[in-house]
Amino acid sequence: MKRVLGIILGGGAGTRLYPLTKLRAKPAVPVAGKYRLIDIPVSNCINSEIFKIYVLTQFNSASLNRHIARTYSFSGFTEGFVEVLAAQQTPDSLNWFQGTADAVRQYLWLLEEWDVDEYLILSGDHLYRMDYRLFVQRHRETGADMTLSVIPIDERRASDFGLMKIDASGRVIDFSEKPKGDALRKMQVDTSVLGLTPEQAKLQPYIASMGIYIFKRDVLINLLKESPQKTDFGKEIIPDSAKDYNIQAYLFDGYWEDIGTIEAFYHANLALTRQPQPAFSFYDEESPIYTRARYLPPSKLLDCQIKQSMIGEGCILKNCRIENSVLGVRSRVESGCVVEDTLIMGADFYQGFAERQSDCERRDVSLGIGANSTIRRAIVDKNARIGCDVQIINKDNVQEAERESQGFYIRSGIVVILKNAVIPDGTVI
């Protein structure tokens, strides 16, 4: 695996995840109470013995830079690194990244300097655990010019993905990006070729791209240099290459979730609390997910009722009820609170003890969740200050709303409290 260079695409402005991406790059969005999205592909690379990793990004990259610099430091005796490559102006390119392929093209001069055989291209907003060694092995055994990691999928979700057709050997012979109607039905295939049972193949008659690719070094360089007008891998580079290049499909049969929308992000986080076994688990000693070590104290739970929830380190919870929720690091929940079906991202710092009296007579709203507040079906971003007797329950069942001046949005019926927002005492949302 020393002959493989990892390239993680940080994504665009992250408009589907807004307002979580208002102040941070998409790969820097917190997940599972203590991690960030970027930790997933980076950890998969490290567990697969791929230690040379670039992250391409261009929007709000300050917090992503800071996280990577604090988290991933390899020994000076190796060539290992995780490095952010942000969009920049050069004499050859005055534009920002125009797409996934254009992002790689603009840094091709740097990627070419590495003496490697393959480029592994990954996405920065997926939740999954994958051993890329098996992926690379399949790519080499088939002599492929490029290999795409794919999953079988049902008709309900198929139109949200790039779909492909394959022949009996697994070679990709047709590719269509997010087809609809008749174009969608034309992309049906017998997925039993990939090893599914006849019953599974009937339920999942489509093959969807996961946005994970491996290219032979020279093939990727030629494709990007020969077609400078093509800016996207899924929409242009790969579909246009199916006739001239050996493109293979690699079936991934584990859990994989694209969490590029608020709704998908919310459900993927709360799914982590399920018992007896969540679809994705962070409790895997053989393939751990790495993140920044914070050296926080244990969480303190004072007369609390907690059901089916995850509580990050450094939290202080007082006489409250937490159910089916995820609480991030340094979360503070005061007496009388009810938190249900909610993701609370926590805080980046503690307030001083003198500032943190738990009564509700102070004028300033303190960091965390004030006394006697109720929060249901919500995402509370970092450093939010929610006052006493607040009701965040979406009582009118609003599906979409933008109330940035009031500190919140509603997406797919989920209330999203902005980072650093202040919600005054007695507010009802």
mmCIF file of N, CA, C and O in Angstrom, residues 134-219:
data_model
loop_
_atom_site.group_PDB
_atom_site.id
_atom_site.type_symbol
_atom_site.label_atom_id
_atom_site.label_comp_id
_atom_site.label_asym_id
_atom_site.label_seq_id
_atom_site.Cartn_x
_atom_site.Cartn_y
_atom_site.Cartn_z
ATOM 1 N N LEU A 134 -8.435 -4.453 0.149
ATOM 2 C CA LEU A 134 -9.197 -5.390 -0.684
ATOM 3 C C LEU A 134 -9.609 -4.727 -1.990
ATOM 4 O O LEU A 134 -9.643 -5.362 -3.050
ATOM 5 N N PHE A 135 -9.937 -3.449 -1.896
ATOM 6 C CA PHE A 135 -10.317 -2.657 -3.070
ATOM 7 C C PHE A 135 -9.151 -2.561 -4.048
ATOM 8 O O PHE A 135 -9.292 -2.814 -5.262
ATOM 9 N N VAL A 136 -7.972 -2.245 -3.521
ATOM 10 C CA VAL A 136 -6.771 -2.123 -4.357
ATOM 11 C C VAL A 136 -6.390 -3.483 -4.941
ATOM 12 O O VAL A 136 -5.993 -3.590 -6.110
ATOM 13 N N GLN A 137 -6.520 -4.525 -4.134
ATOM 14 C CA GLN A 137 -6.197 -5.874 -4.608
ATOM 15 C C GLN A 137 -7.069 -6.262 -5.797
ATOM 16 O O GLN A 137 -6.577 -6.790 -6.802
ATOM 17 N N ARG A 138 -8.359 -6.000 -5.712
ATOM 18 C CA ARG A 138 -9.276 -6.305 -6.813
ATOM 19 C C ARG A 138 -8.902 -5.496 -8.068
ATOM 20 O O ARG A 138 -8.909 -6.011 -9.191
ATOM 21 N N HIS A 139 -8.549 -4.230 -7.871
ATOM 22 C CA HIS A 139 -8.151 -3.362 -8.982
ATOM 23 C C HIS A 139 -6.927 -3.940 -9.701
ATOM 24 O O HIS A 139 -6.876 -3.990 -10.938
ATOM 25 N N ARG A 140 -5.964 -4.410 -8.941
ATOM 26 C CA ARG A 140 -4.730 -4.934 -9.541
ATOM 27 C C ARG A 140 -4.958 -6.294 -10.191
ATOM 28 O O ARG A 140 -4.397 -6.576 -11.263
ATOM 29 N N GLU A 141 -5.764 -7.134 -9.559
ATOM 30 C CA GLU A 141 -6.001 -8.477 -10.103
ATOM 31 C C GLU A 141 -6.722 -8.429 -11.450
ATOM 32 O O GLU A 141 -6.472 -9.268 -12.321
ATOM 33 N N THR A 142 -7.605 -7.467 -11.634
ATOM 34 C CA THR A 142 -8.366 -7.374 -12.884
ATOM 35 C C THR A 142 -7.630 -6.570 -13.952
ATOM 36 O O THR A 142 -8.116 -6.462 -15.084
ATOM 37 N N GLY A 143 -6.491 -5.977 -13.589
ATOM 38 C CA GLY A 143 -5.748 -5.155 -14.535
ATOM 39 C C GLY A 143 -6.525 -3.929 -14.980
ATOM 40 O O GLY A 143 -6.338 -3.433 -16.105
ATOM 41 N N ALA A 144 -7.393 -3.424 -14.115
ATOM 42 C CA ALA A 144 -8.278 -2.317 -14.472
ATOM 43 C C ALA A 144 -7.513 -1.012 -14.617
ATOM 44 O O ALA A 144 -6.490 -0.786 -13.954
ATOM 45 N N ASP A 145 -8.020 -0.142 -15.490
ATOM 46 C CA ASP A 145 -7.503 1.220 -15.573
ATOM 47 C C ASP A 145 -8.061 2.054 -14.425
ATOM 48 O O ASP A 145 -7.382 2.931 -13.892
ATOM 49 N N MET A 146 -9.306 1.780 -14.092
ATOM 50 C CA MET A 146 -9.917 2.394 -12.913
ATOM 51 C C MET A 146 -10.951 1.438 -12.349
ATOM 52 O O MET A 146 -11.539 0.633 -13.076
ATOM 53 N N THR A 147 -11.146 1.490 -11.044
ATOM 54 C CA THR A 147 -12.131 0.640 -10.377
ATOM 55 C C THR A 147 -13.015 1.516 -9.513
ATOM 56 O O THR A 147 -12.528 2.408 -8.816
ATOM 57 N N LEU A 148 -14.331 1.268 -9.570
ATOM 58 C CA LEU A 148 -15.299 2.029 -8.795
ATOM 59 C C LEU A 148 -15.857 1.131 -7.700
ATOM 60 O O LEU A 148 -16.230 -0.015 -7.956
ATOM 61 N N SER A 149 -15.935 1.639 -6.503
ATOM 62 C CA SER A 149 -16.593 0.902 -5.433
ATOM 63 C C SER A 149 -18.091 1.137 -5.545
ATOM 64 O O SER A 149 -18.544 2.276 -5.679
ATOM 65 N N VAL A 150 -18.878 0.065 -5.510
ATOM 66 C CA VAL A 150 -20.317 0.171 -5.756
ATOM 67 C C VAL A 150 -21.106 -0.569 -4.685
ATOM 68 O O VAL A 150 -20.587 -1.443 -3.990
ATOM 69 N N ILE A 151 -22.374 -0.188 -4.572
ATOM 70 C CA ILE A 151 -23.303 -0.894 -3.688
ATOM 71 C C ILE A 151 -24.574 -1.209 -4.473
ATOM 72 O O ILE A 151 -24.971 -0.439 -5.341
ATOM 73 N N PRO A 152 -25.211 -2.360 -4.199
ATOM 74 C CA PRO A 152 -26.530 -2.617 -4.795
ATOM 75 C C PRO A 152 -27.552 -1.725 -4.100
ATOM 76 O O PRO A 152 -27.426 -1.436 -2.899
ATOM 77 N N ILE A 153 -28.570 -1.286 -4.842
ATOM 78 C CA ILE A 153 -29.500 -0.317 -4.280
ATOM 79 C C ILE A 153 -30.900 -0.547 -4.838
ATOM 80 O O ILE A 153 -31.064 -1.090 -5.944
ATOM 81 N N ASP A 154 -31.927 -0.133 -4.072
ATOM 82 C CA ASP A 154 -33.307 -0.317 -4.517
ATOM 83 C C ASP A 154 -33.749 0.865 -5.382
ATOM 84 O O ASP A 154 -33.064 1.880 -5.490
ATOM 85 N N GLU A 155 -34.922 0.721 -5.990
ATOM 86 C CA GLU A 155 -35.400 1.743 -6.933
ATOM 87 C C GLU A 155 -35.729 3.063 -6.247
ATOM 88 O O GLU A 155 -35.584 4.126 -6.839
ATOM 89 N N ARG A 156 -36.149 3.005 -4.996
ATOM 90 C CA ARG A 156 -36.549 4.228 -4.293
ATOM 91 C C ARG A 156 -35.407 5.239 -4.201
ATOM 92 O O ARG A 156 -35.609 6.438 -4.353
ATOM 93 N N ARG A 157 -34.191 4.749 -3.950
ATOM 94 C CA ARG A 157 -33.051 5.664 -3.777
ATOM 95 C C ARG A 157 -32.160 5.767 -5.008
ATOM 96 O O ARG A 157 -31.241 6.579 -5.045
ATOM 97 N N ALA A 158 -32.434 4.943 -6.022
ATOM 98 C CA ALA A 158 -31.494 4.810 -7.139
ATOM 99 C C ALA A 158 -31.249 6.128 -7.879
ATOM 100 O O ALA A 158 -30.126 6.405 -8.307
ATOM 101 N N SER A 159 -32.290 6.941 -8.049
ATOM 102 C CA SER A 159 -32.143 8.163 -8.848
ATOM 103 C C SER A 159 -31.292 9.228 -8.175
ATOM 104 O O SER A 159 -31.002 10.259 -8.773
ATOM 105 N N ASP A 160 -30.885 8.986 -6.927
ATOM 106 C CA ASP A 160 -30.018 9.944 -6.224
ATOM 107 C C ASP A 160 -28.538 9.666 -6.471
ATOM 108 O O ASP A 160 -27.682 10.403 -5.970
ATOM 109 N N PHE A 161 -28.227 8.606 -7.214
ATOM 110 C CA PHE A 161 -26.833 8.185 -7.363
ATOM 111 C C PHE A 161 -26.452 8.026 -8.837
ATOM 112 O O PHE A 161 -27.311 7.941 -9.715
ATOM 113 N N GLY A 162 -25.145 7.961 -9.075
ATOM 114 C CA GLY A 162 -24.660 7.545 -10.376
ATOM 115 C C GLY A 162 -24.816 6.040 -10.490
ATOM 116 O O GLY A 162 -24.345 5.298 -9.617
ATOM 117 N N LEU A 163 -25.495 5.574 -11.542
ATOM 118 C CA LEU A 163 -25.748 4.141 -11.718
ATOM 119 C C LEU A 163 -24.935 3.586 -12.873
ATOM 120 O O LEU A 163 -24.534 4.324 -13.777
ATOM 121 N N MET A 164 -24.690 2.276 -12.853
ATOM 122 C CA MET A 164 -23.891 1.676 -13.918
ATOM 123 C C MET A 164 -24.410 0.297 -14.285
ATOM 124 O O MET A 164 -25.123 -0.355 -13.509
ATOM 125 N N LYS A 165 -24.050 -0.116 -15.495
ATOM 126 C CA LYS A 165 -24.290 -1.470 -15.955
ATOM 127 C C LYS A 165 -22.952 -2.172 -16.092
ATOM 128 O O LYS A 165 -21.948 -1.540 -16.456
ATOM 129 N N ILE A 166 -22.946 -3.472 -15.815
ATOM 130 C CA ILE A 166 -21.705 -4.239 -15.917
ATOM 131 C C ILE A 166 -21.960 -5.497 -16.717
ATOM 132 O O ILE A 166 -23.096 -5.964 -16.842
ATOM 133 N N ASP A 167 -20.869 -6.070 -17.272
ATOM 134 C CA ASP A 167 -21.003 -7.352 -17.954
ATOM 135 C C ASP A 167 -20.683 -8.480 -16.975
ATOM 136 O O ASP A 167 -20.476 -8.243 -15.775
ATOM 137 N N ALA A 168 -20.622 -9.703 -17.470
ATOM 138 C CA ALA A 168 -20.448 -10.866 -16.594
ATOM 139 C C ALA A 168 -19.112 -10.859 -15.857
ATOM 140 O O ALA A 168 -18.974 -11.468 -14.794
ATOM 141 N N SER A 169 -18.121 -10.146 -16.385
ATOM 142 C CA SER A 169 -16.804 -10.111 -15.745
ATOM 143 C C SER A 169 -16.679 -8.992 -14.707
ATOM 144 O O SER A 169 -15.653 -8.863 -14.048
ATOM 145 N N GLY A 170 -17.733 -8.177 -14.576
ATOM 146 C CA GLY A 170 -17.683 -7.064 -13.641
ATOM 147 C C GLY A 170 -17.224 -5.764 -14.260
ATOM 148 O O GLY A 170 -17.089 -4.755 -13.579
ATOM 149 N N ARG A 171 -16.980 -5.776 -15.586
ATOM 150 C CA ARG A 171 -16.535 -4.562 -16.256
ATOM 151 C C ARG A 171 -17.722 -3.617 -16.476
ATOM 152 O O ARG A 171 -18.805 -4.040 -16.888
ATOM 153 N N VAL A 172 -17.514 -2.337 -16.217
ATOM 154 C CA VAL A 172 -18.560 -1.330 -16.397
ATOM 155 C C VAL A 172 -18.691 -1.018 -17.889
ATOM 156 O O VAL A 172 -17.711 -0.659 -18.553
ATOM 157 N N ILE A 173 -19.914 -1.153 -18.420
ATOM 158 C CA ILE A 173 -20.131 -0.902 -19.851
ATOM 159 C C ILE A 173 -21.055 0.291 -20.101
ATOM 160 O O ILE A 173 -21.166 0.774 -21.220
ATOM 161 N N ASP A 174 -21.707 0.765 -19.042
ATOM 162 C CA ASP A 174 -22.571 1.940 -19.205
ATOM 163 C C ASP A 174 -22.663 2.652 -17.870
ATOM 164 O O ASP A 174 -22.606 2.015 -16.797
ATOM 165 N N PHE A 175 -22.828 3.970 -17.926
ATOM 166 C CA PHE A 175 -22.844 4.772 -16.708
ATOM 167 C C PHE A 175 -23.836 5.910 -16.896
ATOM 168 O O PHE A 175 -23.875 6.552 -17.946
ATOM 169 N N SER A 176 -24.670 6.179 -15.877
ATOM 170 C CA SER A 176 -25.646 7.266 -15.956
ATOM 171 C C SER A 176 -25.719 7.971 -14.609
ATOM 172 O O SER A 176 -25.909 7.320 -13.571
ATOM 173 N N GLU A 177 -25.559 9.298 -14.615
ATOM 174 C CA GLU A 177 -25.548 10.079 -13.374
ATOM 175 C C GLU A 177 -26.971 10.505 -12.996
ATOM 176 O O GLU A 177 -27.621 11.269 -13.713
ATOM 177 N N LYS A 178 -27.490 9.958 -11.892
ATOM 178 C CA LYS A 178 -28.792 10.316 -11.331
ATOM 179 C C LYS A 178 -29.926 10.292 -12.365
ATOM 180 O O LYS A 178 -30.607 11.298 -12.584
ATOM 181 N N PRO A 179 -30.151 9.151 -13.021
ATOM 182 C CA PRO A 179 -31.212 9.084 -14.048
ATOM 183 C C PRO A 179 -32.602 9.090 -13.422
ATOM 184 O O PRO A 179 -32.785 8.712 -12.267
ATOM 185 N N LYS A 180 -33.592 9.488 -14.227
ATOM 186 C CA LYS A 180 -34.990 9.518 -13.785
ATOM 187 C C LYS A 180 -35.863 8.804 -14.826
ATOM 188 O O LYS A 180 -35.487 8.684 -15.992
ATOM 189 N N GLY A 181 -37.041 8.327 -14.399
ATOM 190 C CA GLY A 181 -38.033 7.767 -15.314
ATOM 191 C C GLY A 181 -37.529 6.581 -16.120
ATOM 192 O O GLY A 181 -36.957 5.629 -15.584
ATOM 193 N N ASP A 182 -37.743 6.647 -17.450
ATOM 194 C CA ASP A 182 -37.339 5.552 -18.334
ATOM 195 C C ASP A 182 -35.835 5.346 -18.315
ATOM 196 O O ASP A 182 -35.345 4.208 -18.396
ATOM 197 N N ALA A 183 -35.084 6.448 -18.221
ATOM 198 C CA ALA A 183 -33.619 6.346 -18.171
ATOM 199 C C ALA A 183 -33.186 5.557 -16.943
ATOM 200 O O ALA A 183 -32.196 4.804 -16.978
ATOM 201 N N LEU A 184 -33.939 5.700 -15.847
ATOM 202 C CA LEU A 184 -33.630 4.953 -14.630
ATOM 203 C C LEU A 184 -33.883 3.463 -14.845
ATOM 204 O O LEU A 184 -33.026 2.628 -14.523
ATOM 205 N N ARG A 185 -35.030 3.123 -15.395
ATOM 206 C CA ARG A 185 -35.373 1.700 -15.572
ATOM 207 C C ARG A 185 -34.419 0.996 -16.534
ATOM 208 O O ARG A 185 -34.191 -0.206 -16.429
ATOM 209 N N LYS A 186 -33.852 1.738 -17.472
ATOM 210 C CA LYS A 186 -32.886 1.145 -18.403
ATOM 211 C C LYS A 186 -31.594 0.723 -17.707
ATOM 212 O O LYS A 186 -30.822 -0.069 -18.254
ATOM 213 N N MET A 187 -31.364 1.250 -16.508
ATOM 214 C CA MET A 187 -30.121 0.943 -15.795
ATOM 215 C C MET A 187 -30.261 -0.273 -14.876
ATOM 216 O O MET A 187 -29.333 -0.604 -14.140
ATOM 217 N N GLN A 188 -31.404 -0.961 -14.914
ATOM 218 C CA GLN A 188 -31.564 -2.169 -14.111
ATOM 219 C C GLN A 188 -30.609 -3.261 -14.600
ATOM 220 O O GLN A 188 -30.407 -3.432 -15.807
ATOM 221 N N VAL A 189 -30.041 -3.996 -13.648
ATOM 222 C CA VAL A 189 -29.124 -5.090 -13.982
ATOM 223 C C VAL A 189 -29.397 -6.273 -13.055
ATOM 224 O O VAL A 189 -30.074 -6.139 -12.042
ATOM 225 N N ASP A 190 -28.844 -7.395 -13.409
ATOM 226 C CA ASP A 190 -28.930 -8.582 -12.562
ATOM 227 C C ASP A 190 -27.778 -8.500 -11.554
ATOM 228 O O ASP A 190 -26.640 -8.875 -11.854
ATOM 229 N N THR A 191 -28.067 -7.992 -10.358
ATOM 230 C CA THR A 191 -26.997 -7.780 -9.371
ATOM 231 C C THR A 191 -26.507 -9.083 -8.741
ATOM 232 O O THR A 191 -25.576 -9.071 -7.944
ATOM 233 N N SER A 192 -27.107 -10.220 -9.116
ATOM 234 C CA SER A 192 -26.579 -11.496 -8.624
ATOM 235 C C SER A 192 -25.181 -11.755 -9.182
ATOM 236 O O SER A 192 -24.420 -12.560 -8.634
ATOM 237 N N VAL A 193 -24.819 -11.062 -10.272
ATOM 238 C CA VAL A 193 -23.460 -11.160 -10.832
ATOM 239 C C VAL A 193 -22.423 -10.737 -9.790
ATOM 240 O O VAL A 193 -21.287 -11.241 -9.765
ATOM 241 N N LEU A 194 -22.821 -9.816 -8.903
ATOM 242 C CA LEU A 194 -21.903 -9.323 -7.882
ATOM 243 C C LEU A 194 -21.909 -10.183 -6.621
ATOM 244 O O LEU A 194 -21.237 -9.854 -5.643
ATOM 245 N N GLY A 195 -22.690 -11.257 -6.638
ATOM 246 C CA GLY A 195 -22.698 -12.158 -5.493
ATOM 247 C C GLY A 195 -23.943 -12.100 -4.638
ATOM 248 O O GLY A 195 -24.030 -12.774 -3.613
ATOM 249 N N LEU A 196 -24.949 -11.306 -5.031
ATOM 250 C CA LEU A 196 -26.179 -11.247 -4.271
ATOM 251 C C LEU A 196 -27.026 -12.477 -4.544
ATOM 252 O O LEU A 196 -26.942 -13.078 -5.616
ATOM 253 N N THR A 197 -27.847 -12.846 -3.568
ATOM 254 C CA THR A 197 -28.775 -13.954 -3.780
ATOM 255 C C THR A 197 -29.864 -13.491 -4.747
ATOM 256 O O THR A 197 -30.092 -12.283 -4.914
ATOM 257 N N PRO A 198 -30.581 -14.411 -5.402
ATOM 258 C CA PRO A 198 -31.675 -14.007 -6.306
ATOM 259 C C PRO A 198 -32.706 -13.123 -5.614
ATOM 260 O O PRO A 198 -33.252 -12.199 -6.220
ATOM 261 N N GLU A 199 -32.985 -13.404 -4.329
ATOM 262 C CA GLU A 199 -33.949 -12.587 -3.592
ATOM 263 C C GLU A 199 -33.424 -11.163 -3.396
ATOM 264 O O GLU A 199 -34.148 -10.183 -3.595
ATOM 265 N N GLN A 200 -32.146 -11.038 -2.999
ATOM 266 C CA GLN A 200 -31.554 -9.710 -2.823
ATOM 267 C C GLN A 200 -31.478 -8.965 -4.155
ATOM 268 O O GLN A 200 -31.719 -7.759 -4.215
ATOM 269 N N ALA A 201 -31.131 -9.683 -5.214
ATOM 270 C CA ALA A 201 -30.995 -9.057 -6.535
ATOM 271 C C ALA A 201 -32.328 -8.495 -7.013
ATOM 272 O O ALA A 201 -32.375 -7.460 -7.683
ATOM 273 N N LYS A 202 -33.427 -9.159 -6.644
ATOM 274 C CA LYS A 202 -34.743 -8.670 -7.047
ATOM 275 C C LYS A 202 -35.103 -7.390 -6.322
ATOM 276 O O LYS A 202 -35.709 -6.476 -6.890
ATOM 277 N N LEU A 203 -34.713 -7.296 -5.044
ATOM 278 C CA LEU A 203 -35.006 -6.105 -4.256
ATOM 279 C C LEU A 203 -34.075 -4.943 -4.595
ATOM 280 O O LEU A 203 -34.454 -3.773 -4.445
ATOM 281 N N GLN A 204 -32.872 -5.258 -5.047
ATOM 282 C CA GLN A 204 -31.871 -4.226 -5.325
ATOM 283 C C GLN A 204 -31.323 -4.398 -6.745
ATOM 284 O O GLN A 204 -30.209 -4.904 -6.935
ATOM 285 N N PRO A 205 -32.079 -3.970 -7.756
ATOM 286 C CA PRO A 205 -31.697 -4.235 -9.149
ATOM 287 C C PRO A 205 -30.809 -3.159 -9.769
ATOM 288 O O PRO A 205 -30.663 -3.117 -10.988
ATOM 289 N N TYR A 206 -30.241 -2.288 -8.951
ATOM 290 C CA TYR A 206 -29.386 -1.228 -9.479
ATOM 291 C C TYR A 206 -28.028 -1.270 -8.798
ATOM 292 O O TYR A 206 -27.897 -1.726 -7.659
ATOM 293 N N ILE A 207 -27.019 -0.795 -9.526
ATOM 294 C CA ILE A 207 -25.662 -0.703 -8.974
ATOM 295 C C ILE A 207 -25.295 0.777 -8.904
ATOM 296 O O ILE A 207 -25.253 1.463 -9.929
ATOM 297 N N ALA A 208 -25.055 1.257 -7.697
ATOM 298 C CA ALA A 208 -24.780 2.676 -7.483
ATOM 299 C C ALA A 208 -23.315 2.905 -7.132
ATOM 300 O O ALA A 208 -22.703 2.138 -6.376
ATOM 301 N N SER A 209 -22.764 3.979 -7.678
ATOM 302 C CA SER A 209 -21.387 4.367 -7.352
ATOM 303 C C SER A 209 -21.351 4.999 -5.963
ATOM 304 O O SER A 209 -22.210 5.807 -5.604
ATOM 305 N N MET A 210 -20.344 4.657 -5.178
ATOM 306 C CA MET A 210 -20.164 5.222 -3.851
ATOM 307 C C MET A 210 -19.322 6.497 -3.883
ATOM 308 O O MET A 210 -19.089 7.108 -2.838
ATOM 309 N N GLY A 211 -18.855 6.886 -5.067
ATOM 310 C CA GLY A 211 -17.965 8.040 -5.132
ATOM 311 C C GLY A 211 -16.570 7.733 -4.633
ATOM 312 O O GLY A 211 -15.833 8.616 -4.198
ATOM 313 N N ILE A 212 -16.207 6.445 -4.695
ATOM 314 C CA ILE A 212 -14.870 5.994 -4.286
ATOM 315 C C ILE A 212 -14.223 5.344 -5.499
ATOM 316 O O ILE A 212 -14.738 4.354 -6.029
ATOM 317 N N TYR A 213 -13.090 5.899 -5.936
ATOM 318 C CA TYR A 213 -12.453 5.440 -7.175
ATOM 319 C C TYR A 213 -10.972 5.170 -6.940
ATOM 320 O O TYR A 213 -10.330 5.816 -6.124
ATOM 321 N N ILE A 214 -10.449 4.218 -7.707
ATOM 322 C CA ILE A 214 -8.991 4.058 -7.759
ATOM 323 C C ILE A 214 -8.564 4.055 -9.224
ATOM 324 O O ILE A 214 -9.172 3.375 -10.069
ATOM 325 N N PHE A 215 -7.576 4.876 -9.537
ATOM 326 C CA PHE A 215 -7.079 5.027 -10.898
ATOM 327 C C PHE A 215 -5.624 4.587 -10.974
ATOM 328 O O PHE A 215 -4.840 4.831 -10.041
ATOM 329 N N LYS A 216 -5.261 3.959 -12.102
ATOM 330 C CA LYS A 216 -3.840 3.846 -12.401
ATOM 331 C C LYS A 216 -3.284 5.249 -12.544
ATOM 332 O O LYS A 216 -3.936 6.154 -13.069
ATOM 333 N N ARG A 217 -2.073 5.420 -12.095
ATOM 334 C CA ARG A 217 -1.468 6.752 -12.082
ATOM 335 C C ARG A 217 -1.505 7.413 -13.455
ATOM 336 O O ARG A 217 -2.007 8.532 -13.617
ATOM 337 N N ASP A 218 -1.006 6.724 -14.456
ATOM 338 C CA ASP A 218 -0.906 7.327 -15.788
ATOM 339 C C ASP A 218 -2.279 7.557 -16.415
ATOM 340 O O ASP A 218 -2.466 8.520 -17.168
ATOM 341 N N VAL A 219 -3.237 6.681 -16.098
ATOM 342 C CA VAL A 219 -4.582 6.830 -16.656
ATOM 343 C C VAL A 219 -5.226 8.115 -16.151
ATOM 344 O O VAL A 219 -5.792 8.898 -16.931
#
